[in-house]
Amino acid sequence: MKILVVGGGGREHAIIRSLKKNPSVETIYALPGNGGIARDAVCVPIGATDLPGICAFAREKQVDYAVVAPDDPLVAGCVDALEAEGIPCFGPRANAAVIEGSKVFAKNLMKKYGIPTAAYEVFDDPAAALQYLETAPLPAVVKADGLALGKGVLICPTREEARAAVRSIMEDRQFGDSGSRIVIEEFLEGPEVSVLSFTDGETVVPMISSMDHKRAGDGDTGLNTGGMGTVAPNPYYTPEVADRCMREIFLPTIRAMKQEGRTFRGCLYFGLMITRDGPKVIEYNCRFGDPETQVVLPLLESDLLTVMQATTRGTLGRTEVRFSDRHACCVILASKGYPVHYEKGYEITIPEEVRPHVFVAGAAEKDGKLVTSGGRVLGVTAVADSLAEAVDQAYALAEKVEFGNRYMRRDIGQRALKA
Ligand code: AMP
Ligand code: GLY
């Protein structure tokens, strides 16, 4: 089989490594992939949002299956476009990807179907939003409606900060048109859990739970990032919580989407907060998380391609999806200064024995060498019998990877270990 993977980060690298385990896979094309993915797939310089380019390439190579991994091509209709070419795809169509593409859509869906989430108000007029903030409970959480590279959420402890957030999103358009509407919602407290799930629109199969570490600095300080490390499973996701999530959140969401004529197929990511009143949805993503995928897929024992195809064909209910009972930890090695200013172009050295543990995110090939090209450069994943061992091993492996201005958090997994 010839498979096309749209995207080019650490998540896509992890997906490609798992797909390659299936012996019927002959070739994987990554569009655009990156310098590290090039060791595992044929990278083709077509951007992940170049829908006509992706479709023309898929037609020319007569690919058998496509996996669309990032949010922006999914929201833009990449799956619809590839399906129109007759190519079966993993991922939701645009009308279902809107569950991530519009926070207003997601919040209204949850309200309509009684799915637990933070109380909220929607505004398309800055004056009305500012008026509401005069008496809104604090801290206020201000969210741009559309995609904003994971940065469209501002937690505002004071009225002054909340007003500034509204002005910068709605008036200065800090996140472009994503900020033409906003959600202002209640601040929730509790541990966060990420649950990725496979779904064919009828059946939903949660994957092993995970915990992201979103802040740049140790002890969850500093700016929000795309994610500085992950562990799986997440100790806060107890069997009781899992049971409640299935009944109150996962199944109701899948049914609601179907009811709305927006059947969701692919990976639906539930960003959850385990509050005193039970689990609540913080956000939905229409795709695999990054770097959650780098700990979840190494624990998947079933064949990824088979499971993905079952979501496309509607046969997930008859397909085994089994996870290992071991533990995984992924430590992200970033460029110092990420997520603000950082230098690129430093040579990366990865010892041979560490390579199978590395998922490359921001690296390019230059004169036959791998050099840094992004903020998050790569992730190092270890799998072990206990979380403590997985953490120790991930850090021992991470230390062996060298490049200029290398930065990593030193406390990935510590919160989970203390849980
Ligand atoms: P999101 O981009 O929706 O994932 O939000 C980024 C982060 O902001 C989440 O991972 C949470 O840590 C935090 N967050 C979002 N919404 C809320 C909320 N209502 N209450 C508390 N924290 C929130
Ligand atoms: N790690 C969070 C996300 O992928 O959105």
Coordinates of N, CA and C and ligand atoms in Angstrom, one line a residue, residues 103 118 141 143 150-153 155 185-189 192 214 224 273 282-283, ligand 1:
K103 N -14.7 27.4 18.5 CA -15.0 27.2 19.9 C -16.4 27.5 20.2
A118 N -17.3 24.3 31.0 CA -17.4 25.6 31.7 C -18.6 26.5 31.2
V141 N -11.8 33.6 31.5 CA -11.1 32.9 30.4 C -11.6 33.4 29.1
K143 N -11.4 33.4 25.0 CA -10.9 32.5 23.9 C -11.3 33.0 22.6
G150 N -2.9 27.3 18.9 CA -2.9 26.9 20.3 C -2.7 28.0 21.3
K151 N -2.7 29.3 20.8 CA -2.4 30.4 21.6 C -3.6 31.3 21.9
G152 N -4.8 30.9 21.4 CA -6.0 31.8 21.5 C -6.7 31.8 22.8
V153 N -6.1 31.2 23.9 CA -6.8 31.2 25.2 C -6.0 32.1 26.2
I155 N -6.0 33.5 30.1 CA -6.6 33.4 31.4 C -6.3 34.7 32.2
E185 N -15.4 32.5 29.3 CA -16.0 31.4 30.1 C -15.4 31.3 31.5
E186 N -16.1 30.6 32.3 CA -15.8 30.3 33.7 C -14.4 29.6 33.8
F187 N -13.7 30.0 34.8 CA -12.4 29.4 35.1 C -12.6 28.1 35.9
L188 N -12.1 27.0 35.3 CA -12.2 25.7 36.0 C -10.9 25.3 36.7
E189 N -11.1 24.5 37.8 CA -9.9 24.1 38.5 C -9.9 22.5 38.6
E192 N -5.7 18.3 34.6 CA -6.1 18.1 33.2 C -5.7 16.8 32.7
K214 N 2.1 22.0 29.3 CA 2.0 23.1 28.3 C 2.9 24.3 28.5
N224 N 2.6 29.6 27.7 CA 2.0 28.4 27.1 C 2.8 28.1 25.8
M273 N -11.0 18.5 32.1 CA -10.5 18.9 33.5 C -11.3 18.2 34.5
I282 N -12.7 20.9 28.4 CA -12.0 22.2 28.2 C -11.9 22.5 26.8
E283 N -11.7 21.5 25.9 CA -11.6 21.7 24.5 C -11.7 20.4 23.8
Ligands
AMP1 P1 -6.9 25.3 24.9 O1 -6.2 26.1 23.9 O2 -8.4 25.3 24.8 O3 -6.3 23.9 25.1 O4 -6.5 26.0 26.3 C1 -5.2 26.1 26.7 C2 -5.1 25.8 28.2 O5 -5.8 26.8 28.9 C3 -5.8 24.5 28.6 O6 -5.0 23.4 28.5 C4 -6.1 24.9 30.1 O7 -4.9 24.6 30.9 C5 -6.4 26.3 30.1 N1 -7.8 26.6 30.1 C6 -8.7 26.6 29.0 N2 -9.9 26.8 29.4 C7 -9.9 26.9 30.7 C8 -10.9 27.1 31.7 N3 -12.2 27.3 31.4 N4 -10.5 27.1 33.0 C9 -9.2 26.9 33.4 N5 -8.2 26.7 32.5 C10 -8.6 26.7 31.2

